[in-house]
CSV table of C-alpha atoms in Angstrom, one decimal:
chain,number,residue,atom,x,y,z
A,1,MET,CA,34.8,9.5,2.3
A,2,SER,CA,32.8,9.0,-0.9
A,3,GLU,CA,29.2,7.9,-0.8
A,4,GLN,CA,28.6,4.1,-1.0
A,5,TYR,CA,25.3,2.8,-2.3
A,6,VAL,CA,24.3,-0.9,-2.1
A,7,GLY,CA,21.6,-2.7,-4.1
A,8,ILE,CA,20.2,-6.0,-3.0
A,9,ASP,CA,18.1,-8.2,-5.3
A,10,VAL,CA,16.0,-10.5,-3.2
A,11,SER,CA,14.9,-14.0,-4.3
A,12,LYS,CA,13.6,-16.8,-2.2
A,13,ALA,CA,16.9,-18.6,-1.7
A,14,ARG,CA,19.6,-15.9,-2.4
A,15,LEU,CA,20.5,-12.2,-2.0
A,16,ASP,CA,22.5,-10.7,-4.8
A,17,VAL,CA,24.4,-7.7,-3.6
A,18,ALA,CA,26.0,-4.9,-5.7
A,19,PHE,CA,28.1,-2.0,-4.4
A,20,SER,CA,28.5,1.3,-6.1
A,21,ASP,CA,32.3,0.7,-6.2
A,22,GLY,CA,31.8,-2.3,-8.5
A,23,ARG,CA,32.0,-5.1,-5.9
A,24,ARG,CA,29.6,-8.0,-5.9
A,25,MET,CA,28.6,-10.6,-3.3
A,26,GLU,CA,26.0,-13.3,-2.8
A,27,VAL,CA,24.6,-14.7,0.4
A,28,GLU,CA,21.8,-17.0,1.3
A,29,ASN,CA,18.4,-15.5,2.1
A,30,GLU,CA,18.4,-16.9,5.6
A,31,GLU,CA,19.6,-15.9,9.1
A,32,ALA,CA,23.3,-16.7,8.5
A,33,GLY,CA,23.3,-14.6,5.3
A,34,HIS,CA,21.5,-11.8,6.9
A,35,GLU,CA,24.1,-11.7,9.8
A,36,LYS,CA,26.9,-11.7,7.2
A,37,LEU,CA,25.4,-8.6,5.5
A,38,CYS,CA,25.0,-6.9,8.8
A,39,GLN,CA,28.6,-7.4,9.7
A,40,GLN,CA,29.7,-6.2,6.2
A,41,PHE,CA,27.6,-3.1,6.4
A,42,ALA,CA,28.5,-2.3,10.0
A,43,ALA,CA,32.1,-2.2,8.9
A,44,GLU,CA,31.6,0.0,5.9
A,45,ALA,CA,28.5,2.1,6.9
A,46,PRO,CA,27.0,2.5,3.4
A,47,THR,CA,25.1,5.7,2.6
A,48,LEU,CA,22.0,3.7,1.7
A,49,VAL,CA,21.0,0.1,1.1
A,50,VAL,CA,18.2,-0.3,-1.5
A,51,MET,CA,16.0,-3.3,-2.2
A,52,GLU,CA,12.7,-3.9,-4.0
A,53,ALA,CA,9.4,-4.8,-2.4
A,54,THR,CA,9.0,-8.5,-3.4
A,55,GLY,CA,5.8,-9.6,-1.8
A,56,GLY,CA,7.3,-10.3,1.6
A,57,LEU,CA,10.6,-12.1,0.6
A,58,GLU,CA,12.5,-9.0,1.6
A,59,ARG,CA,10.8,-8.6,5.0
A,60,GLU,CA,13.2,-10.6,7.2
A,61,VAL,CA,16.5,-9.2,5.8
A,62,ALA,CA,15.0,-5.7,5.8
A,63,ALA,CA,14.0,-6.1,9.5
A,64,ARG,CA,17.5,-7.4,10.4
A,65,LEU,CA,19.3,-4.6,8.6
A,66,SER,CA,17.0,-1.9,10.1
A,67,ALA,CA,17.5,-3.3,13.6
A,68,ALA,CA,21.2,-3.0,13.0
A,69,GLY,CA,20.9,0.7,12.2
A,70,ILE,CA,21.6,0.4,8.5
A,71,ALA,CA,20.2,3.2,6.3
A,72,LEU,CA,17.6,1.3,4.3
A,73,ARG,CA,15.0,2.1,1.6
A,74,ILE,CA,12.5,-0.4,0.1
A,75,VAL,CA,11.4,0.9,-3.3
A,76,ASN,CA,8.6,0.1,-5.7
A,77,ALA,CA,9.7,-2.6,-8.2
A,78,ARG,CA,7.8,-1.0,-11.0
A,79,HIS,CA,9.6,2.3,-10.5
A,80,VAL,CA,13.0,0.6,-10.7
A,81,ARG,CA,12.0,-1.3,-13.9
A,82,HIS,CA,10.9,1.9,-15.6
A,83,PHE,CA,14.2,3.5,-14.6
A,84,ALA,CA,16.1,0.5,-16.1
A,85,LYS,CA,14.2,0.8,-19.4
A,86,ALA,CA,14.8,4.6,-19.5
A,87,THR,CA,18.5,4.1,-19.1
A,88,GLY,CA,18.7,1.3,-21.7
A,89,LEU,CA,19.0,-1.6,-19.3
A,90,LEU,CA,16.6,-4.1,-21.0
A,91,ALA,CA,18.2,-7.4,-19.9
A,92,LYS,CA,17.0,-8.8,-16.5
A,93,THR,CA,19.0,-11.1,-14.2
A,94,ASP,CA,19.4,-11.1,-10.5
A,95,ARG,CA,22.9,-9.6,-10.8
A,96,LEU,CA,21.8,-6.9,-13.2
A,97,ASP,CA,18.8,-6.1,-11.0
A,98,ALA,CA,21.2,-5.5,-8.1
A,99,GLU,CA,23.3,-3.2,-10.2
A,100,THR,CA,20.2,-1.4,-11.4
A,101,LEU,CA,19.2,-0.7,-7.8
A,102,VAL,CA,22.6,0.9,-7.2
A,103,ARG,CA,22.2,3.1,-10.2
A,104,PHE,CA,18.6,4.0,-9.2
A,105,ALA,CA,19.9,5.0,-5.7
A,106,GLN,CA,22.8,7.0,-7.1
A,107,ALA,CA,20.5,8.9,-9.6
A,108,LEU,CA,17.5,9.6,-7.4
A,109,ARG,CA,19.1,9.5,-3.9
A,110,PRO,CA,16.0,8.4,-2.1
A,111,GLU,CA,15.8,9.1,1.7
A,112,PRO,CA,16.1,6.2,4.1
A,113,ARG,CA,12.8,5.1,5.7
A,114,ALA,CA,12.4,3.2,8.9
A,115,LEU,CA,10.4,0.0,8.8
A,116,GLN,CA,6.9,0.1,10.3
A,117,PRO,CA,6.5,-1.3,13.8
A,118,GLU,CA,5.7,-5.0,14.1
A,119,GLN,CA,2.1,-4.2,15.3
A,120,MET,CA,1.4,-2.3,12.1
A,121,LEU,CA,2.8,-5.1,10.0
A,122,ALA,CA,0.7,-7.6,11.9
A,123,LEU,CA,-2.4,-5.5,11.3
A,124,GLN,CA,-1.6,-5.2,7.6
A,125,ALA,CA,-1.2,-8.9,7.4
A,126,LEU,CA,-4.6,-9.5,9.0
A,127,ILE,CA,-6.3,-7.0,6.7
A,128,GLY,CA,-4.7,-8.6,3.7
A,129,ARG,CA,-5.9,-12.0,4.9
A,130,ARG,CA,-9.4,-10.7,5.4
A,131,ARG,CA,-9.4,-9.4,1.8
A,132,GLN,CA,-8.3,-12.8,0.5
A,133,LEU,CA,-11.1,-14.5,2.5
A,134,LEU,CA,-13.7,-12.1,1.1
A,135,GLU,CA,-12.5,-12.8,-2.4
A,136,MET,CA,-12.6,-16.6,-1.8
A,137,LEU,CA,-16.2,-16.2,-0.4
A,138,THR,CA,-17.4,-14.3,-3.4
A,139,MET,CA,-15.9,-16.8,-5.8
A,140,GLU,CA,-17.5,-19.8,-4.0
A,141,LYS,CA,-20.9,-18.1,-3.8
A,142,ASN,CA,-20.7,-17.4,-7.5
A,143,ARG,CA,-19.8,-21.0,-8.2
A,144,LEU,CA,-22.8,-22.2,-6.1
A,145,ARG,CA,-25.2,-20.4,-8.3
A,146,THR,CA,-24.5,-22.6,-11.3
A,147,ALA,CA,-23.0,-25.7,-9.7
A,148,HIS,CA,-24.3,-29.2,-10.2
A,149,ARG,CA,-26.3,-30.5,-7.2
A,150,LYS,CA,-23.6,-33.1,-6.6
A,151,VAL,CA,-21.0,-30.5,-5.6
A,152,GLN,CA,-23.3,-28.0,-3.9
A,153,PRO,CA,-22.9,-29.6,-0.4
A,154,ASP,CA,-19.1,-29.2,-0.7
A,155,LEU,CA,-19.5,-25.6,-1.8
A,156,ARG,CA,-21.8,-24.8,1.1
A,157,ALA,CA,-19.4,-26.4,3.5
A,158,THR,CA,-16.5,-24.3,2.1
A,159,ILE,CA,-18.6,-21.2,2.4
A,160,ARG,CA,-19.4,-21.9,6.0
A,161,TRP,CA,-15.7,-22.5,6.7
A,162,ILE,CA,-14.7,-19.2,5.1
A,163,GLU,CA,-17.4,-17.3,7.0
A,164,LYS,CA,-16.0,-18.8,10.2
A,165,ARG,CA,-12.5,-17.7,9.3
A,166,LEU,CA,-13.8,-14.2,8.5
A,167,ASN,CA,-15.3,-13.9,11.9
A,168,ALA,CA,-12.1,-15.2,13.5
A,169,THR,CA,-10.0,-12.8,11.5
A,170,ASP,CA,-12.3,-9.9,12.5
A,171,ALA,CA,-11.8,-10.9,16.2
A,172,ASP,CA,-8.0,-10.9,15.6
A,173,ILE,CA,-8.2,-7.5,14.1
A,174,ASP,CA,-10.2,-6.2,17.1
A,175,GLY,CA,-7.7,-7.7,19.4
A,176,ALA,CA,-4.8,-6.0,17.6
A,177,LEU,CA,-6.6,-2.7,17.8
A,178,ARG,CA,-7.2,-3.0,21.5
A,179,GLU,CA,-3.5,-3.5,22.1
A,180,SER,CA,-2.7,-0.1,20.7
A,181,GLY,CA,-4.1,3.2,22.2
A,182,VAL,CA,-2.7,5.1,19.2
A,183,TRP,CA,-4.8,3.0,16.7
A,184,ARG,CA,-7.9,3.4,18.9
A,185,GLU,CA,-7.6,7.1,18.8
A,186,LYS,CA,-7.1,7.2,15.0
A,187,ILE,CA,-10.0,4.8,14.4
A,188,GLU,CA,-12.3,6.9,16.6
A,189,LEU,CA,-11.4,10.0,14.6
A,190,LEU,CA,-12.0,8.2,11.3
A,191,GLU,CA,-15.3,6.7,12.5
A,192,SER,CA,-16.5,10.2,13.4
A,193,VAL,CA,-16.8,10.8,9.6
A,194,PRO,CA,-20.2,10.0,8.2
A,195,GLY,CA,-19.7,7.1,5.7
A,196,ILE,CA,-16.6,5.6,7.4
A,197,ALA,CA,-17.3,2.5,9.5
A,198,ARG,CA,-15.0,0.1,11.4
A,199,VAL,CA,-13.9,-2.0,8.4
A,200,ILE,CA,-13.1,1.0,6.2
A,201,SER,CA,-11.3,2.9,9.0
A,202,VAL,CA,-9.1,-0.2,9.7
A,203,ASN,CA,-8.4,-0.7,6.0
A,204,LEU,CA,-7.4,2.9,5.6
A,205,LEU,CA,-5.0,2.8,8.6
A,206,ALA,CA,-3.4,-0.4,7.4
A,207,THR,CA,-3.0,0.5,3.8
A,208,LEU,CA,-2.2,4.2,4.4
A,209,PRO,CA,-0.2,4.4,7.6
A,210,GLU,CA,1.2,7.7,6.3
A,211,LEU,CA,-2.2,9.4,7.0
A,212,GLY,CA,-1.7,12.6,8.9
A,213,LEU,CA,2.0,12.7,8.2
A,214,LEU,CA,2.0,13.9,4.5
A,215,ASN,CA,0.6,17.0,2.8
A,216,ARG,CA,-2.5,16.8,0.6
A,217,ARG,CA,-0.7,16.4,-2.7
A,218,GLN,CA,1.6,13.6,-1.3
A,219,ILE,CA,-1.1,11.6,0.3
A,220,SER,CA,-3.3,11.9,-2.8
A,221,ALA,CA,-0.5,10.6,-5.0
A,222,LEU,CA,0.3,7.8,-2.6
A,223,ALA,CA,-3.3,6.6,-2.6
A,224,GLY,CA,-3.6,7.0,-6.4
A,225,VAL,CA,-6.4,9.6,-6.5
A,226,ALA,CA,-4.3,12.6,-7.7
A,227,PRO,CA,-5.2,13.6,-11.3
A,228,PHE,CA,-2.2,13.7,-13.6
A,229,ASN,CA,-1.9,15.9,-16.7
A,230,ARG,CA,-1.6,14.4,-20.2
A,231,ASP,CA,-0.6,17.3,-22.4
A,232,SER,CA,1.7,17.7,-25.4
A,233,GLY,CA,2.2,21.0,-27.2
A,234,ARG,CA,-1.1,22.6,-27.8
A,235,TRP,CA,-3.0,19.3,-27.2
A,236,ARG,CA,-4.7,19.0,-23.8
A,237,GLY,CA,-5.6,15.5,-22.7
A,238,LYS,CA,-7.9,14.4,-20.0
A,239,ARG,CA,-6.7,14.4,-16.5
A,240,SER,CA,-6.7,10.9,-14.9
A,241,ILE,CA,-5.6,9.1,-11.8
A,242,PHE,CA,-2.7,6.6,-12.0
A,243,GLY,CA,-0.8,4.2,-9.8
A,244,GLY,CA,-1.0,4.4,-6.0
A,245,ARG,CA,-2.1,1.8,-3.6
A,246,ALA,CA,-5.0,-0.2,-4.9
A,247,ALA,CA,-6.1,-1.5,-1.5
A,248,ALA,CA,-6.3,2.0,-0.1
A,249,ARG,CA,-8.1,3.2,-3.1
A,250,SER,CA,-10.7,0.5,-2.7
A,251,ALA,CA,-11.4,1.5,0.9
A,252,LEU,CA,-11.7,5.1,-0.2
A,253,TYR,CA,-14.1,4.2,-3.0
A,254,MET,CA,-16.4,2.4,-0.6
A,255,ALA,CA,-16.2,5.3,1.9
A,256,ALA,CA,-16.9,7.9,-0.9
A,257,LEU,CA,-19.8,5.8,-2.3
A,258,VAL,CA,-21.5,5.8,1.1
A,259,GLY,CA,-20.5,9.3,1.8
A,260,SER,CA,-22.0,10.7,-1.5
A,261,ARG,CA,-25.4,9.6,-0.1
A,262,HIS,CA,-25.1,10.0,3.7
A,263,ASN,CA,-22.3,12.5,4.3
A,264,PRO,CA,-23.7,16.1,4.0
A,265,VAL,CA,-20.4,17.6,2.8
A,266,LEU,CA,-19.6,14.9,0.2
A,267,ARG,CA,-23.3,14.6,-0.9
A,268,GLU,CA,-23.4,18.4,-1.7
A,269,PHE,CA,-20.0,18.2,-3.4
A,270,TYR,CA,-21.0,15.2,-5.5
A,271,GLN,CA,-24.3,16.7,-6.6
A,272,ARG,CA,-22.6,20.0,-7.5
A,273,LEU,CA,-20.1,18.2,-9.8
A,274,GLN,CA,-23.0,16.2,-11.4
A,275,HIS,CA,-24.9,19.4,-12.0
A,276,ALA,CA,-21.8,20.8,-13.6
A,277,GLY,CA,-21.9,17.9,-16.1
A,278,LYS,CA,-19.2,15.7,-14.7
A,279,PRO,CA,-19.6,12.0,-15.2
A,280,LYS,CA,-20.6,10.0,-12.1
A,281,LYS,CA,-17.2,8.2,-12.1
A,282,VAL,CA,-15.3,11.5,-12.2
A,283,ALA,CA,-17.4,13.0,-9.5
A,284,LEU,CA,-16.9,9.9,-7.3
A,285,VAL,CA,-13.2,10.0,-7.7
A,286,ALA,CA,-13.2,13.7,-6.8
A,287,CYS,CA,-15.2,12.7,-3.6
A,288,MET,CA,-12.5,10.1,-2.8
A,289,ARG,CA,-9.8,12.7,-3.0
A,290,LYS,CA,-11.8,15.3,-1.0
A,291,LEU,CA,-12.5,12.7,1.7
A,292,LEU,CA,-8.8,11.6,1.8
A,293,ILE,CA,-7.7,15.2,2.3
A,294,ILE,CA,-10.2,15.7,5.0
A,295,VAL,CA,-9.2,12.6,7.0
A,296,ASN,CA,-5.6,13.4,6.5
A,297,THR,CA,-6.1,16.8,8.1
A,298,MET,CA,-8.1,15.3,10.9
A,299,LEU,CA,-5.4,12.8,11.8
A,300,ARG,CA,-2.7,15.5,11.6
A,301,THR,CA,-4.6,17.9,13.9
A,302,HIS,CA,-6.2,15.2,16.1
A,303,GLN,CA,-9.7,16.7,15.6
A,304,SER,CA,-12.9,14.8,15.0
A,305,TRP,CA,-15.3,15.4,12.1
A,306,ASN,CA,-16.7,18.9,11.8
A,307,ALA,CA,-18.9,19.4,8.8
A,308,ALA,CA,-18.7,23.2,9.0
A,309,ALA,CA,-14.8,23.2,9.1
A,310,THR,CA,-14.6,21.0,6.0
A,311,CYS,CA,-16.9,23.1,3.7
């Protein structure tokens, strides 16, 4: 039996489905449409179903297909778009996007990946909400500095409300952590590292659940702290980081910033790079990568921080 790949373009109201044998179908992005897809795929057993990450619109149908045992992979939308441009597919419609996903799957043959457990998804949602509240709090405080006295009481009331919601969200996060012994163990390991506190450890686990499961190169690329070459012929360009998960990189930045002052291993590493003439930003990014590799190894081996072992 030949391999059968399926691409699903997800929109708020509709799912456009393309098959590698040329067939097309459309269903509503709701429970009835999800059930129809499950029945269709259960009868045909496709090699792989591929869809893009679309900010949460794909979550329900992905969970339904995964629960039905369908081989599924959610891919980065930017990667698919670059693939489309590279193959000359410049037009963009829902139907064409579904066909592009099929071609993407046929060319690259990505491996299926199981969805994360509901507890992890809930923690990620809480972390995302906390990040949004912090951004809102910063914006309101900035507005308060230059606001007319007529609107200052309203701004202060909003700030107090956001601060209350932040406290409530922190309590929800602590509650989610208490429900899982696995998370508690991982957080204890991360918090044993000088420079990593509770907020940073939770952010790292939520944004990089692959910690401890990948090798040093894979986890560095996933977080966006792996330097990439920019060479052509005899010309040698500067190495620079690119892509990756911005939220994870932000957590790593804060941990490395604190660690470059208070973590003996990172402080010595940072100072050595500066003495070698490296710019502060380059040295800090190197600390981020070193710290990431250290905590990745710690979670893989289930061992707490050991300064001597990391030198």
